[in-house]
Short mmCIF file of C-alpha atoms and ligand atoms in Angstrom, two decimals:
data_model
loop_
_atom_site.label_atom_id
_atom_site.label_comp_id
_atom_site.label_asym_id
_atom_site.label_seq_id
_atom_site.Cartn_x
_atom_site.Cartn_y
_atom_site.Cartn_z
CA MET A 1 10.11 -30.14 -24.34
CA THR A 2 9.91 -27.50 -21.38
CA ASP A 3 8.06 -24.93 -23.42
CA SER A 4 4.67 -26.59 -23.47
CA LYS A 5 4.93 -25.63 -19.11
CA GLY A 6 4.72 -22.11 -20.36
CA ARG A 7 7.67 -19.71 -20.35
CA VAL A 8 7.54 -17.37 -17.19
CA LEU A 9 9.83 -14.40 -16.74
CA VAL A 10 9.96 -13.33 -12.93
CA THR A 11 11.13 -10.02 -12.84
CA ARG A 12 11.74 -9.54 -9.26
CA ARG A 13 13.34 -11.57 -6.40
CA VAL A 14 10.59 -13.75 -4.45
CA PRO A 15 10.39 -15.70 -1.41
CA GLU A 16 11.83 -19.14 -2.13
CA ALA A 17 8.46 -21.03 -1.95
CA VAL A 18 7.20 -18.93 -4.66
CA ALA A 19 10.33 -19.29 -6.81
CA GLU A 20 10.36 -23.28 -5.92
CA ARG A 21 6.38 -23.45 -7.55
CA ALA A 22 7.54 -21.24 -10.33
CA ARG A 23 10.24 -23.43 -11.27
CA ARG A 24 8.24 -26.62 -10.29
CA GLU A 25 5.08 -25.46 -12.51
CA PHE A 26 6.84 -23.36 -15.39
CA ASP A 27 9.63 -22.99 -17.55
CA ALA A 28 10.98 -20.42 -15.30
CA VAL A 29 13.35 -17.25 -15.44
CA LEU A 30 14.03 -15.89 -12.02
CA ALA A 31 15.77 -12.47 -12.09
CA LYS A 32 18.58 -12.49 -9.41
CA GLU A 33 17.87 -8.72 -8.97
CA ASP A 34 14.72 -6.75 -9.29
CA LEU A 35 14.47 -5.42 -12.97
CA ASP A 36 13.49 -2.05 -13.79
CA ALA A 37 11.34 -1.53 -16.94
CA ALA A 38 14.31 -1.48 -19.56
CA GLY A 39 15.78 -4.58 -18.24
CA ALA A 40 12.31 -6.49 -17.76
CA VAL A 41 11.75 -5.77 -21.71
CA ARG A 42 15.36 -7.19 -22.45
CA ALA A 43 14.75 -10.08 -20.32
CA ALA A 44 11.43 -10.52 -21.90
CA GLU A 45 12.83 -10.67 -25.68
CA GLU A 46 15.89 -13.02 -24.70
CA THR A 47 13.45 -15.29 -22.92
CA GLY A 48 10.83 -15.12 -25.66
CA ALA A 49 8.48 -14.97 -22.12
CA GLU A 50 4.86 -15.91 -22.40
CA ALA A 51 4.09 -14.46 -19.24
CA LEU A 52 5.33 -11.77 -16.54
CA PHE A 53 5.65 -11.93 -13.18
CA ILE A 54 6.62 -8.36 -11.90
CA GLY A 55 7.13 -6.02 -8.84
CA PRO A 56 6.89 -1.99 -8.57
CA LYS A 57 10.44 -1.73 -9.79
CA SER A 58 9.68 -2.99 -13.16
CA ARG A 59 7.83 0.32 -14.06
CA LEU A 60 6.24 -0.71 -17.71
CA ASP A 61 5.22 2.79 -19.08
CA ALA A 62 3.52 2.62 -22.49
CA ALA A 63 6.79 2.52 -24.30
CA ALA A 64 8.09 -0.48 -22.43
CA ILE A 65 4.88 -1.99 -23.21
CA THR A 66 5.03 -1.38 -26.62
CA ALA A 67 8.78 -2.59 -26.73
CA LEU A 68 7.66 -6.36 -25.34
CA PRO A 69 7.57 -9.10 -27.32
CA ALA A 70 4.37 -10.57 -28.79
CA SER A 71 4.99 -13.45 -27.14
CA VAL A 72 3.77 -11.74 -23.96
CA LYS A 73 0.12 -12.91 -23.06
CA ILE A 74 -0.16 -11.51 -19.27
CA ILE A 75 1.47 -9.30 -16.84
CA ALA A 76 0.75 -10.57 -13.64
CA ASN A 77 1.51 -8.05 -10.72
CA SER A 78 2.73 -9.23 -7.70
CA SER A 79 1.13 -7.01 -5.69
CA VAL A 80 -2.61 -5.13 -5.41
CA GLY A 81 -1.63 -1.99 -6.21
CA TYR A 82 -0.80 -1.61 -10.48
CA ASP A 83 -0.24 2.25 -10.68
CA HIS A 84 3.56 1.63 -11.39
CA MET A 85 2.45 0.26 -15.18
CA ASP A 86 0.13 1.07 -17.95
CA ALA A 87 -2.40 -1.12 -17.75
CA ALA A 88 -4.38 0.29 -20.50
CA ALA A 89 -1.52 0.43 -22.79
CA ALA A 90 -0.86 -3.41 -21.95
CA LYS A 91 -4.48 -4.12 -22.37
CA ALA A 92 -4.71 -2.13 -25.64
CA ARG A 93 -1.93 -4.50 -26.67
CA GLY A 94 -4.19 -7.47 -25.95
CA ILE A 95 -2.11 -8.42 -22.66
CA ILE A 96 -3.95 -9.29 -19.84
CA VAL A 97 -2.99 -7.42 -16.71
CA THR A 98 -3.80 -9.22 -13.23
CA ASN A 99 -3.10 -8.45 -9.53
CA THR A 100 -3.42 -9.79 -5.75
CA PRO A 101 -6.57 -8.51 -4.26
CA ASP A 102 -7.48 -10.11 -1.20
CA VAL A 103 -4.40 -11.86 0.27
CA LEU A 104 -2.59 -8.81 1.72
CA THR A 105 -5.51 -7.22 3.14
CA ASP A 106 -4.95 -8.14 6.83
CA CYS A 107 -1.64 -7.52 6.86
CA THR A 108 -2.32 -4.17 5.15
CA ALA A 109 -4.86 -3.13 7.48
CA ASP A 110 -2.45 -4.35 10.37
CA LEU A 111 0.10 -2.30 9.26
CA ALA A 112 -2.14 0.49 9.09
CA PHE A 113 -3.10 0.06 12.47
CA MET A 114 0.36 -0.12 13.82
CA LEU A 115 0.84 3.48 12.24
CA LEU A 116 -2.20 4.48 14.03
CA LEU A 117 -1.12 3.67 17.46
CA ASN A 118 2.45 4.39 17.18
CA ALA A 119 1.52 7.70 15.68
CA SER A 120 -0.83 8.85 18.19
CA ARG A 121 1.02 7.23 20.91
CA ARG A 122 4.37 8.76 20.19
CA ALA A 123 6.10 5.33 19.88
CA TYR A 124 9.29 6.58 17.85
CA GLU A 125 10.11 9.60 20.62
CA TYR A 126 9.40 6.88 23.37
CA GLU A 127 11.59 4.02 21.70
CA ALA A 128 14.41 6.68 21.08
CA ILE A 129 14.57 7.71 24.63
CA MET A 130 14.87 3.86 25.81
CA ARG A 131 17.62 3.64 23.42
CA GLN A 132 19.41 6.31 24.59
CA GLY A 133 18.86 5.24 28.31
CA TRP A 134 15.83 7.11 29.85
CA ARG A 135 17.51 8.03 33.40
CA GLN A 136 15.46 11.00 33.60
CA GLY A 137 11.74 9.99 34.52
CA PHE A 138 8.65 12.36 33.01
CA GLY A 139 6.69 14.46 34.99
CA MET A 140 2.67 13.92 34.75
CA PRO A 141 2.15 16.33 31.98
CA ASP A 142 5.12 15.72 29.64
CA MET A 143 5.90 13.69 26.54
CA LEU A 144 1.73 13.11 26.28
CA GLY A 145 0.05 11.42 23.12
CA ILE A 146 -3.50 11.31 22.32
CA ARG A 147 -5.66 8.69 22.87
CA PRO A 148 -6.85 6.52 19.74
CA SER A 149 -9.38 4.47 21.29
CA GLY A 150 -13.06 5.69 21.27
CA LYS A 151 -12.05 8.00 18.77
CA THR A 152 -13.56 9.04 15.42
CA LEU A 153 -11.38 7.30 12.28
CA GLY A 154 -12.31 8.71 8.75
CA ILE A 155 -11.44 5.96 6.07
CA VAL A 156 -11.16 7.08 2.70
CA GLY A 157 -11.83 4.37 -0.02
CA MET A 158 -13.57 1.69 1.81
CA GLY A 159 -12.61 -1.89 -0.19
CA ARG A 160 -11.42 -4.63 1.17
CA ILE A 161 -8.71 -3.10 3.48
CA GLY A 162 -10.66 -0.15 4.36
CA GLN A 163 -13.47 -2.62 5.71
CA ALA A 164 -10.59 -4.48 7.31
CA VAL A 165 -9.26 -1.18 8.87
CA ALA A 166 -12.87 -0.41 10.21
CA ARG A 167 -13.14 -4.01 11.86
CA ARG A 168 -10.05 -3.31 13.32
CA ALA A 169 -11.31 -0.02 14.61
CA ARG A 170 -14.61 -1.36 16.32
CA GLY A 171 -12.25 -3.46 18.70
CA PHE A 172 -10.60 0.00 19.81
CA GLY A 173 -14.28 1.58 20.51
CA MET A 174 -14.12 3.99 17.46
CA LYS A 175 -16.55 5.62 15.63
CA VAL A 176 -16.07 4.99 11.87
CA LEU A 177 -16.71 7.57 9.15
CA TYR A 178 -16.25 6.46 5.49
CA GLN A 179 -16.02 7.96 2.04
CA ASN A 180 -15.97 5.96 -1.05
CA ARG A 181 -16.98 6.08 -4.66
CA ARG A 182 -20.42 4.04 -3.49
CA ARG A 183 -22.30 3.47 -0.35
CA LEU A 184 -21.46 0.01 0.79
CA PRO A 185 -24.77 -2.29 1.28
CA VAL A 186 -25.59 -1.99 4.86
CA GLU A 187 -24.29 -5.54 5.93
CA LEU A 188 -20.72 -4.83 4.58
CA GLU A 189 -20.92 -1.43 6.88
CA GLU A 190 -21.23 -3.10 9.96
CA GLY A 191 -21.98 0.48 11.55
CA ALA A 192 -19.94 2.70 9.60
CA GLU A 193 -21.79 5.90 8.67
CA PHE A 194 -21.16 6.71 4.68
CA VAL A 195 -19.85 10.56 4.19
CA PRO A 196 -20.62 11.18 0.58
CA THR A 197 -17.91 13.84 0.14
CA ILE A 198 -14.30 14.13 1.38
CA GLU A 199 -15.20 18.04 2.57
CA GLU A 200 -17.81 16.47 4.62
CA LEU A 201 -15.54 13.61 5.80
CA LEU A 202 -12.77 15.25 6.55
CA PRO A 203 -13.64 17.81 9.59
CA ARG A 204 -15.42 14.91 11.55
CA SER A 205 -12.08 12.70 11.22
CA GLN A 206 -9.86 13.02 14.27
CA LEU A 207 -7.79 10.16 12.71
CA LEU A 208 -7.85 9.38 9.03
CA SER A 209 -6.80 6.87 7.11
CA LEU A 210 -6.18 6.37 3.36
CA HIS A 211 -7.37 3.02 1.53
CA LEU A 212 -8.03 4.36 -2.11
CA PRO A 213 -6.49 3.27 -5.38
CA ALA A 214 -3.65 5.51 -6.99
CA GLU A 215 -5.13 6.90 -10.12
CA ARG A 216 -2.19 7.14 -12.79
CA GLY A 217 -1.29 11.35 -13.12
CA ALA A 218 -4.17 12.35 -10.92
CA PRO A 219 -3.43 15.31 -8.42
CA PRO A 220 -2.77 14.61 -4.86
CA LEU A 221 -6.55 14.24 -2.81
CA MET A 222 -4.95 15.23 0.18
CA ASP A 223 -3.26 18.68 -0.44
CA ALA A 224 -2.99 21.52 1.66
CA LYS A 225 -6.87 22.52 1.34
CA ALA A 226 -7.60 18.61 2.52
CA PHE A 227 -5.49 18.69 5.66
CA ALA A 228 -6.37 22.20 6.75
CA LEU A 229 -10.07 20.79 6.63
CA LEU A 230 -8.68 17.85 9.26
CA PRO A 231 -9.53 19.05 13.10
CA LYS A 232 -6.35 20.56 14.68
CA GLY A 233 -4.73 17.55 16.32
CA ALA A 234 -5.56 15.03 14.14
CA VAL A 235 -3.64 11.99 13.18
CA PHE A 236 -2.85 10.96 9.81
CA VAL A 237 -2.47 7.42 8.26
CA ASN A 238 -1.15 6.70 4.74
CA THR A 239 -0.49 2.92 3.80
CA ALA A 240 -2.28 3.54 0.30
CA ARG A 241 0.13 5.18 -2.28
CA GLY A 242 2.45 8.31 -1.76
CA SER A 243 0.85 9.82 -4.72
CA VAL A 244 -2.10 10.81 -3.25
CA VAL A 245 -0.65 12.96 -1.04
CA ASP A 246 1.27 16.47 -1.48
CA GLU A 247 3.96 16.11 1.07
CA GLU A 248 4.81 19.88 0.95
CA ALA A 249 1.41 19.98 2.57
CA LEU A 250 1.75 17.43 4.90
CA LEU A 251 5.06 18.50 6.05
CA ALA A 252 3.69 21.82 6.75
CA ALA A 253 0.85 20.46 8.72
CA LEU A 254 2.97 18.47 10.47
CA LYS A 255 5.35 21.29 11.74
CA SER A 256 2.75 23.68 12.13
CA GLY A 257 0.98 21.36 14.69
CA HIS A 258 -2.09 21.32 12.71
CA LEU A 259 -1.52 17.66 12.83
CA PHE A 260 -0.76 16.11 15.81
CA ALA A 261 1.30 13.13 13.71
CA ALA A 262 1.56 11.02 11.05
CA GLY A 263 1.97 7.12 10.37
CA LEU A 264 3.61 6.79 6.85
CA ASP A 265 4.74 3.90 5.00
CA VAL A 266 4.13 4.87 1.27
CA PHE A 267 5.96 8.29 -0.22
CA GLN A 268 5.96 10.19 -3.76
CA LYS A 269 9.44 8.71 -4.27
CA GLU A 270 10.40 5.21 -3.09
CA PRO A 271 13.29 4.21 -1.71
CA ASP A 272 14.45 7.67 -2.18
CA PHE A 273 11.69 9.07 -0.08
CA ASP A 274 11.74 12.97 1.27
CA THR A 275 13.85 12.62 4.34
CA ARG A 276 12.49 15.96 5.92
CA PHE A 277 9.97 13.49 7.00
CA ALA A 278 12.65 11.74 9.27
CA GLU A 279 13.46 14.98 10.67
CA LEU A 280 10.12 15.38 12.63
CA PRO A 281 9.41 13.52 15.82
CA ASN A 282 5.73 13.46 15.30
CA VAL A 283 6.07 11.01 12.40
CA PHE A 284 6.27 7.03 12.62
CA LEU A 285 7.94 5.89 9.33
CA THR A 286 7.83 2.51 7.58
CA PRO A 287 9.34 1.56 3.87
CA HIS A 288 6.25 0.35 2.31
CA VAL A 289 6.09 -2.84 3.92
CA ALA A 290 2.52 -3.01 4.93
CA SER A 291 2.55 -6.90 2.85
CA ALA A 292 5.96 -7.75 4.20
CA THR A 293 5.23 -10.72 6.54
CA VAL A 294 6.16 -14.66 5.60
CA GLU A 295 2.26 -15.38 5.02
CA THR A 296 0.94 -12.63 2.89
CA ARG A 297 4.35 -12.65 0.70
CA ASP A 298 4.10 -16.40 0.07
CA ALA A 299 0.14 -15.64 -0.73
CA MET A 300 0.90 -12.66 -3.11
CA GLY A 301 3.31 -14.67 -5.12
CA PHE A 302 1.45 -17.92 -5.58
CA ARG A 303 -1.94 -15.35 -6.59
CA ALA A 304 0.32 -14.14 -9.13
CA LEU A 305 1.46 -17.47 -10.38
CA ASP A 306 -2.07 -18.75 -10.32
CA ASN A 307 -3.12 -16.03 -12.78
CA ILE A 308 -0.16 -16.87 -14.63
CA ALA A 309 -1.38 -20.33 -14.97
CA ALA A 310 -4.94 -19.82 -15.83
CA VAL A 311 -4.04 -17.33 -18.80
CA LEU A 312 -1.15 -19.69 -20.15
CA ALA A 313 -4.04 -22.83 -19.67
CA GLY A 314 -6.23 -20.90 -21.84
CA LYS A 315 -8.67 -19.93 -19.07
CA PRO A 316 -9.89 -16.49 -17.69
CA ALA A 317 -7.28 -14.89 -15.12
CA PRO A 318 -8.78 -15.02 -11.36
CA ASP A 319 -7.77 -11.37 -11.16
CA PRO A 320 -7.86 -9.26 -13.91
CA VAL A 321 -7.57 -5.55 -13.31
C1 LIG B 1 0.54 -3.80 -3.01
O1 LIG B 1 0.30 -4.67 -3.26
O2 LIG B 1 0.24 -2.62 -3.67
C2 LIG B 1 1.56 -2.94 -1.80
O3 LIG B 1 1.50 -1.63 -1.92
C3 LIG B 1 2.83 -4.12 -1.82
O4 LIG B 1 3.73 -3.12 -2.83
#
């Protein structure tokens, strides 16, 4: 009876509004905890799932994809990034893979800006001083940050999120440079300057924010050579993926003072990130939460369900990857 609704396995905990819609529209099985790849495969077999709604903990590599039951028609990532799974292996099996673009653009850009401002203006150190009771005033030259407004911001990856960061930067009077696989049409550039190579972009970027997708197995874009190309005193922000950064090189650049500060939301290893970052006063840290607002998490969940609904109804997925 319920089978006509389509059997959906949700392998991660989701907001209540998303769970409610999943139960209403589908024959849905909702995991009580975020499942890893083995748990997701096991649950897919047990439920005979036609659709998997997954999160980053379900790291479906090629072996896990091979082990999925033949019933699975779609793997809907409830995220824009899908580097946690082997999309090529899934597609080779005829499984449709989707993600959730657009809906988290503004929240990610907001968080990138939050990191940029907090890192530049030493928010972590000021906060800590206040929580310890302050009591000792600062002299004029003490505890100075750097002014982000009016500076030159380099953006690597000028997709939707990069463009949203550029819009915010204009409000702060920043000059925006960007590097991207292709130059954008002029109307989308809105005054930002295209710089064809990363080697040309870095020396001109007083502030740098990454917004490129991670490629599975690719070497980190930001290695020691790349950090050395940034001007001394630059501020570095990463809300993209930890894998695009050589963390040893970043730690060295922060410790030497070559970088004034960094704002980091993503790490090579999550949640077991390298805690040496937490020992440095010139780093502002958040635990991979760029999309973590009520509005955006609901929208991401709904978008994943929209993709599932389309595919199970025999229609093209709105967001194939
Ligand atoms: C995404 O959607 O890729 C964000 O990083 C949240 O996982």
